[in-house]
CSV table of C-alpha atoms in Angstrom, one decimal:
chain,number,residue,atom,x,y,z
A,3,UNK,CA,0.0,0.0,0.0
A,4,UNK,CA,1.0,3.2,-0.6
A,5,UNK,CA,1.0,6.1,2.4
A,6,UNK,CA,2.3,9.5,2.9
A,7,UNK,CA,2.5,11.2,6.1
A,8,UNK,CA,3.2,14.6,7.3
A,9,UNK,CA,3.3,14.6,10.9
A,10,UNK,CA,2.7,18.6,11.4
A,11,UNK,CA,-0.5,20.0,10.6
A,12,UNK,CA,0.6,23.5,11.2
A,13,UNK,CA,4.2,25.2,11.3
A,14,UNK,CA,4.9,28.2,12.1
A,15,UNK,CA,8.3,30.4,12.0
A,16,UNK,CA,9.8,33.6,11.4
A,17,UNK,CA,11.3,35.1,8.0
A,18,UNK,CA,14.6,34.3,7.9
A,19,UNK,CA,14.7,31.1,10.0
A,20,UNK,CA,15.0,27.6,8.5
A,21,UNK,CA,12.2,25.7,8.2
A,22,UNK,CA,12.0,21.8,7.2
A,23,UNK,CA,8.7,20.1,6.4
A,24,UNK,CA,8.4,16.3,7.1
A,25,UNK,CA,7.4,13.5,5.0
A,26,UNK,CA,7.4,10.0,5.5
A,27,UNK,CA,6.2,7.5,2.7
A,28,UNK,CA,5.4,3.8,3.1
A,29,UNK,CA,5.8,2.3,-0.7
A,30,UNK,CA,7.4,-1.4,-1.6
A,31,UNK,CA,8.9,-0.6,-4.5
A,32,UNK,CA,10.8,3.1,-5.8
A,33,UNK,CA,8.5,5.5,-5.4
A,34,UNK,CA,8.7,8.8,-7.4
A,35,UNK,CA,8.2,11.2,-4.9
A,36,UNK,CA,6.8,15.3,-4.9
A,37,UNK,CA,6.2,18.2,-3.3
A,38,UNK,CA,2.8,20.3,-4.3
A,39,UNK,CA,2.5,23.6,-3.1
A,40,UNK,CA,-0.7,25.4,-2.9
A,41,UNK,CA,-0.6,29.4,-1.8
A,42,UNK,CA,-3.9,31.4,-1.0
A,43,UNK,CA,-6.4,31.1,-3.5
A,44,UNK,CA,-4.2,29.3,-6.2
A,45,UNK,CA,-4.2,26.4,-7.8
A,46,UNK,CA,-2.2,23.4,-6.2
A,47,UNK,CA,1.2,23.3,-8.4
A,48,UNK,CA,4.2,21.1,-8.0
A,49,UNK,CA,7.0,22.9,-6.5
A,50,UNK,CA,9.6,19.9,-6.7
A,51,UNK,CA,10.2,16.4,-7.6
A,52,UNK,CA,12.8,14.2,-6.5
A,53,UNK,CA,14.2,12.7,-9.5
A,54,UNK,CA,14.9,16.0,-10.5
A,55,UNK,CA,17.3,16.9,-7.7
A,56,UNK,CA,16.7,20.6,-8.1
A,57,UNK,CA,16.3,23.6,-5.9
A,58,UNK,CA,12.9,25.7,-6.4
A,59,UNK,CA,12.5,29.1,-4.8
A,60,UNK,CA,15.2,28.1,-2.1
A,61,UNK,CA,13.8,24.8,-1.8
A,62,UNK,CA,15.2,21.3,-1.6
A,63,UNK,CA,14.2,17.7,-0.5
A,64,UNK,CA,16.7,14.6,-0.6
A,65,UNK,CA,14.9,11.2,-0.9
A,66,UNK,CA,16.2,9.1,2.5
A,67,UNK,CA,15.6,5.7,1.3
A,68,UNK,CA,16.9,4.1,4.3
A,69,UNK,CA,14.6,6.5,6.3
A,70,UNK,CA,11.8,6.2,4.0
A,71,UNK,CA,11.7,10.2,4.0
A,72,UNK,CA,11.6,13.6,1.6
A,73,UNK,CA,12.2,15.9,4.3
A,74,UNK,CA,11.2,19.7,2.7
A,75,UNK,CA,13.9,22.1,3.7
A,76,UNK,CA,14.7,25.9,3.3
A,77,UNK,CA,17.3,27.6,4.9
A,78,UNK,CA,15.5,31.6,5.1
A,79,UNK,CA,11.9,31.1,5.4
A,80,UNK,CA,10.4,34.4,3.5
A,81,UNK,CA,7.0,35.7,3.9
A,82,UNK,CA,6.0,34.4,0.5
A,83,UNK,CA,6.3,30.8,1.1
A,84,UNK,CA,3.5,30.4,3.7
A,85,UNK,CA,1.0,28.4,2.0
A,86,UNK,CA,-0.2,25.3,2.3
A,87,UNK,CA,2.4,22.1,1.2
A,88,UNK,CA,1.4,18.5,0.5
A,89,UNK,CA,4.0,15.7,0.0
A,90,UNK,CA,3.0,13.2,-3.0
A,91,UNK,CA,4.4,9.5,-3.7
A,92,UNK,CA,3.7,8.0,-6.9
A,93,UNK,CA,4.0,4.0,-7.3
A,94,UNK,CA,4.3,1.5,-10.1
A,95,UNK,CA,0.4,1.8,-10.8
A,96,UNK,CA,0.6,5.2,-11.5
A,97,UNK,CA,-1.2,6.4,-8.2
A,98,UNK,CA,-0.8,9.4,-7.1
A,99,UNK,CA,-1.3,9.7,-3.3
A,100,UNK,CA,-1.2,12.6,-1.3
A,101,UNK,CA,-0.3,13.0,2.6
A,102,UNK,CA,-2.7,15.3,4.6
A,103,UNK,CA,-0.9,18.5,4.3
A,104,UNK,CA,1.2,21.3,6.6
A,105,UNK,CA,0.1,24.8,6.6
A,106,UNK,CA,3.5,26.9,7.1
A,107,UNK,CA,3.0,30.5,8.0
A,108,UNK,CA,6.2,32.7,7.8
A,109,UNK,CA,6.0,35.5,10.5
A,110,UNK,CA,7.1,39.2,9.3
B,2,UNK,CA,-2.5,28.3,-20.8
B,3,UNK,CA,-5.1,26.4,-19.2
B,4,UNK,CA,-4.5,22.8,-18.5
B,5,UNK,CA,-6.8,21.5,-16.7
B,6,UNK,CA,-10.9,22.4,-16.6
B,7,UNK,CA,-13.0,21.8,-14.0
B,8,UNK,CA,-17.0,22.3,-15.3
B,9,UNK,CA,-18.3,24.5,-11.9
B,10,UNK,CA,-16.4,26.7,-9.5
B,11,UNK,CA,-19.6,26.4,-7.0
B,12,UNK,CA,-22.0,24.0,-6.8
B,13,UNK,CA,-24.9,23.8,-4.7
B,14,UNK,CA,-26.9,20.4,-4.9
B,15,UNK,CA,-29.9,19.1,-2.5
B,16,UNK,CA,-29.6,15.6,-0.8
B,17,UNK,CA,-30.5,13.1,-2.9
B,18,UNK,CA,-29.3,14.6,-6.1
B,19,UNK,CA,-27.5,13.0,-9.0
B,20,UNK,CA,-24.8,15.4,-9.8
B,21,UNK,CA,-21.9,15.5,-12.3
B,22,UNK,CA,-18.4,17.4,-11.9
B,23,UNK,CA,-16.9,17.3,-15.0
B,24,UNK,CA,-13.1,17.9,-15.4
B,25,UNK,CA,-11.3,18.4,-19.1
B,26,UNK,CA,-7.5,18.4,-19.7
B,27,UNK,CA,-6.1,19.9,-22.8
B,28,UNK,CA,-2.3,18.2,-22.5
B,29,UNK,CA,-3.3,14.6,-23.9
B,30,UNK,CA,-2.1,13.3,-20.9
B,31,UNK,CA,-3.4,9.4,-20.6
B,32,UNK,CA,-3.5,9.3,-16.4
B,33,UNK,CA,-6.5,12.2,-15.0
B,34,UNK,CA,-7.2,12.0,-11.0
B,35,UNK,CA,-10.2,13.4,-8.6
B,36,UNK,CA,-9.1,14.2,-5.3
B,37,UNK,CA,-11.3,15.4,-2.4
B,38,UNK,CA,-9.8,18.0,0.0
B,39,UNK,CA,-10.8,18.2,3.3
B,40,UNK,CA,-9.2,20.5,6.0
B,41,UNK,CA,-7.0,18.2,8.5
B,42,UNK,CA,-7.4,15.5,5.7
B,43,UNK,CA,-5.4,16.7,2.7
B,44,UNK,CA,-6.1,15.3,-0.6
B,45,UNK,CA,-7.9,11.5,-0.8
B,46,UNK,CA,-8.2,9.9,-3.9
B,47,UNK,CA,-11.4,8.7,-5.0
B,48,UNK,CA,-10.9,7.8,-8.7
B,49,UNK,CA,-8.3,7.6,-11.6
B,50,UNK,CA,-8.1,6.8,-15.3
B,51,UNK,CA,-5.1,5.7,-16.6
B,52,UNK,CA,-7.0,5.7,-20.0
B,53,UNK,CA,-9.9,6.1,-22.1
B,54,UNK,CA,-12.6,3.7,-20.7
B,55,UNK,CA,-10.8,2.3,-18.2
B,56,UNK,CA,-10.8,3.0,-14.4
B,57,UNK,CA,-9.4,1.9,-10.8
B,58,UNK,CA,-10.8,2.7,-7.3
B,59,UNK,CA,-8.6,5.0,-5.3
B,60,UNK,CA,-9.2,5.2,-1.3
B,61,UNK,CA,-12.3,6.6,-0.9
B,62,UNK,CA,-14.3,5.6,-3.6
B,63,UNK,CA,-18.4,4.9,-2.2
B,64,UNK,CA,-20.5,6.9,-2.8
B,65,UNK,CA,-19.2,8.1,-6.3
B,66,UNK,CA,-18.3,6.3,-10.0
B,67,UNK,CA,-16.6,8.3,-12.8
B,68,UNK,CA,-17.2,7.8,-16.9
B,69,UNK,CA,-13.9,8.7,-19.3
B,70,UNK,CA,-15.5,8.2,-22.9
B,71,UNK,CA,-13.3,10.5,-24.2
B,72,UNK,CA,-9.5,11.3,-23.3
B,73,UNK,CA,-9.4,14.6,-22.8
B,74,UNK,CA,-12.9,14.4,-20.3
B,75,UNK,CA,-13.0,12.6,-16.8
B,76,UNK,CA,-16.3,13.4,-15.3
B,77,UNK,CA,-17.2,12.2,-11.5
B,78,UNK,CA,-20.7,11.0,-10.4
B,79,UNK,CA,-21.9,11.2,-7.0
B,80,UNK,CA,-24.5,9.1,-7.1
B,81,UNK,CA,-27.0,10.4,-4.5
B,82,UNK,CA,-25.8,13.3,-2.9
B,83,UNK,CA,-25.4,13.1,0.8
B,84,UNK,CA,-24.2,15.8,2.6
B,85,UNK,CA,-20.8,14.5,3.8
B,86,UNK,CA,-19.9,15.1,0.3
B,87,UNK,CA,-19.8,18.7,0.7
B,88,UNK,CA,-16.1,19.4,0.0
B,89,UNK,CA,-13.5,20.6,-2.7
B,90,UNK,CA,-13.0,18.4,-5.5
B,91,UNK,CA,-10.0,18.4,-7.4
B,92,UNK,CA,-9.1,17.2,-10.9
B,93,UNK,CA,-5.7,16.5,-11.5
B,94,UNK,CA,-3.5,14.9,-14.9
B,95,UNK,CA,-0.4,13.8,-14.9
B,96,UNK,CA,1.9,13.5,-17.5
B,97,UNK,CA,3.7,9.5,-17.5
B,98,UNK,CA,6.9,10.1,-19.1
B,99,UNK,CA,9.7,9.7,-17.0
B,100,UNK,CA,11.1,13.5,-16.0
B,101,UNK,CA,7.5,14.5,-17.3
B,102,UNK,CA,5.4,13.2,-14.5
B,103,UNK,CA,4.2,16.6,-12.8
B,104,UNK,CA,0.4,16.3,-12.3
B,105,UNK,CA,-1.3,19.5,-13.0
B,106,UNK,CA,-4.2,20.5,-11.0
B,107,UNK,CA,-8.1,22.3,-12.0
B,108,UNK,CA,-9.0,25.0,-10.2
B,109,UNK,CA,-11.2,22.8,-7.8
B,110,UNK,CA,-14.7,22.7,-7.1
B,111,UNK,CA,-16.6,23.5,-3.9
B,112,UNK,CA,-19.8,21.2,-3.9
B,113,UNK,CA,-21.9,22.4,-1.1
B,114,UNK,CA,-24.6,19.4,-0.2
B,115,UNK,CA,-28.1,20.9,1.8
């Protein structure tokens, strides 16, 4: 079976500081593995995958195999990246499964 | 640049009712998705379509069906409205290339069940 989980609901911290977002995923097999973003009153959009290794908008996540994790991390939290962030593990079946969210507010 | 449709922004629907939230995606992507969101419950998954005519139960998937007759239209069916189906519905398409595999979302619709 497939499960994500995000163990905060809410997270909170101040511009500048670092923030990291936690994911878990339960998965058999290699997963491909995402993060969606979804600010106020926009569409959910992805913000970063795993396979491609990049940094978005300050952003990075490693994949942890051995931990089974995909740990969201940003080293100066800015006021523009509260929003709402979902991690995403697709399978073998081509199921796309979402965990249940953290809402990150960036205080001024 | 519009990928993906969704039919209603609002909908407002009395118990009982058949209703019909229809979802189009203009990327010819095979795979199309429809997600609830719920606050404190994220994103469930109550169908997919990994083609035309053909479709697989995701997690939450009583009360509702879908039809995909064609492959650019996913349309989901609740049955007979209750009204712990009042939520956001989401439809989403994937691409399923490798390195091409970001799922893009509609703008969601809030179904309100009285």
């Amino acid at each position: 079976a497939q499960r994500v989980t995000q163990p905060e609901k809410l997270l909170s911290v101040f511009k500048g500081a670092p923030v990291e977002l936690k994911c878990n995923y339960s998965y058999s097999g290699s997963p491909e593995l995402f993060w969606y973003v979804q600010y106020s009153r926009q569409r959910l959009q992805l913000l970063l995958r795993h396979i491609s290794r990049e940094s978005i908008k300050g952003f990075t996540a490693d994949l942890n195999k051995g931990e089974t994790s995909f740990h969201l991390k940003k080293p100066f939290a800015q006021e523009e990246d509260s929003a709402m962030y979902y991690c995403a593990l697709q399978g073998g079946s081509e199921k796309l499964v979402f965990g249940k969210g953290t809402k990150l507010t960036v205080n001024p | 640049d519009v990928k993906v449709t969704q039919s209603s922004r609002y909908l407002v629907k009395r118990t009982g009712e058949k209703v019909f939230l229809e979802c189009v995606q203009d990327m010819d992507h095979e795979n199309m998705f429809w997600y609830r969101q719920d606050p404190g419950l994220g994103l469930r998954l109550i169908y997919f379509s990994y083609d035309v005519k053909m479709k697989e139960k995701g997690d939450i998937p009583e009360g509702y069906s879908v039809s995909r007759e064609k492959k650019e239209r996913f349309s989901l069916i609740l049955e007979s409205a209750s009204t712990n189906q009042t939520s956001m519905y989401l439809c989403a398409s994937p691409g399923k290339r490798v390195g091409n595999t970001e799922a893009f979302f509609g703008q969601g619709t809030r179904l309100t069940v009285v």
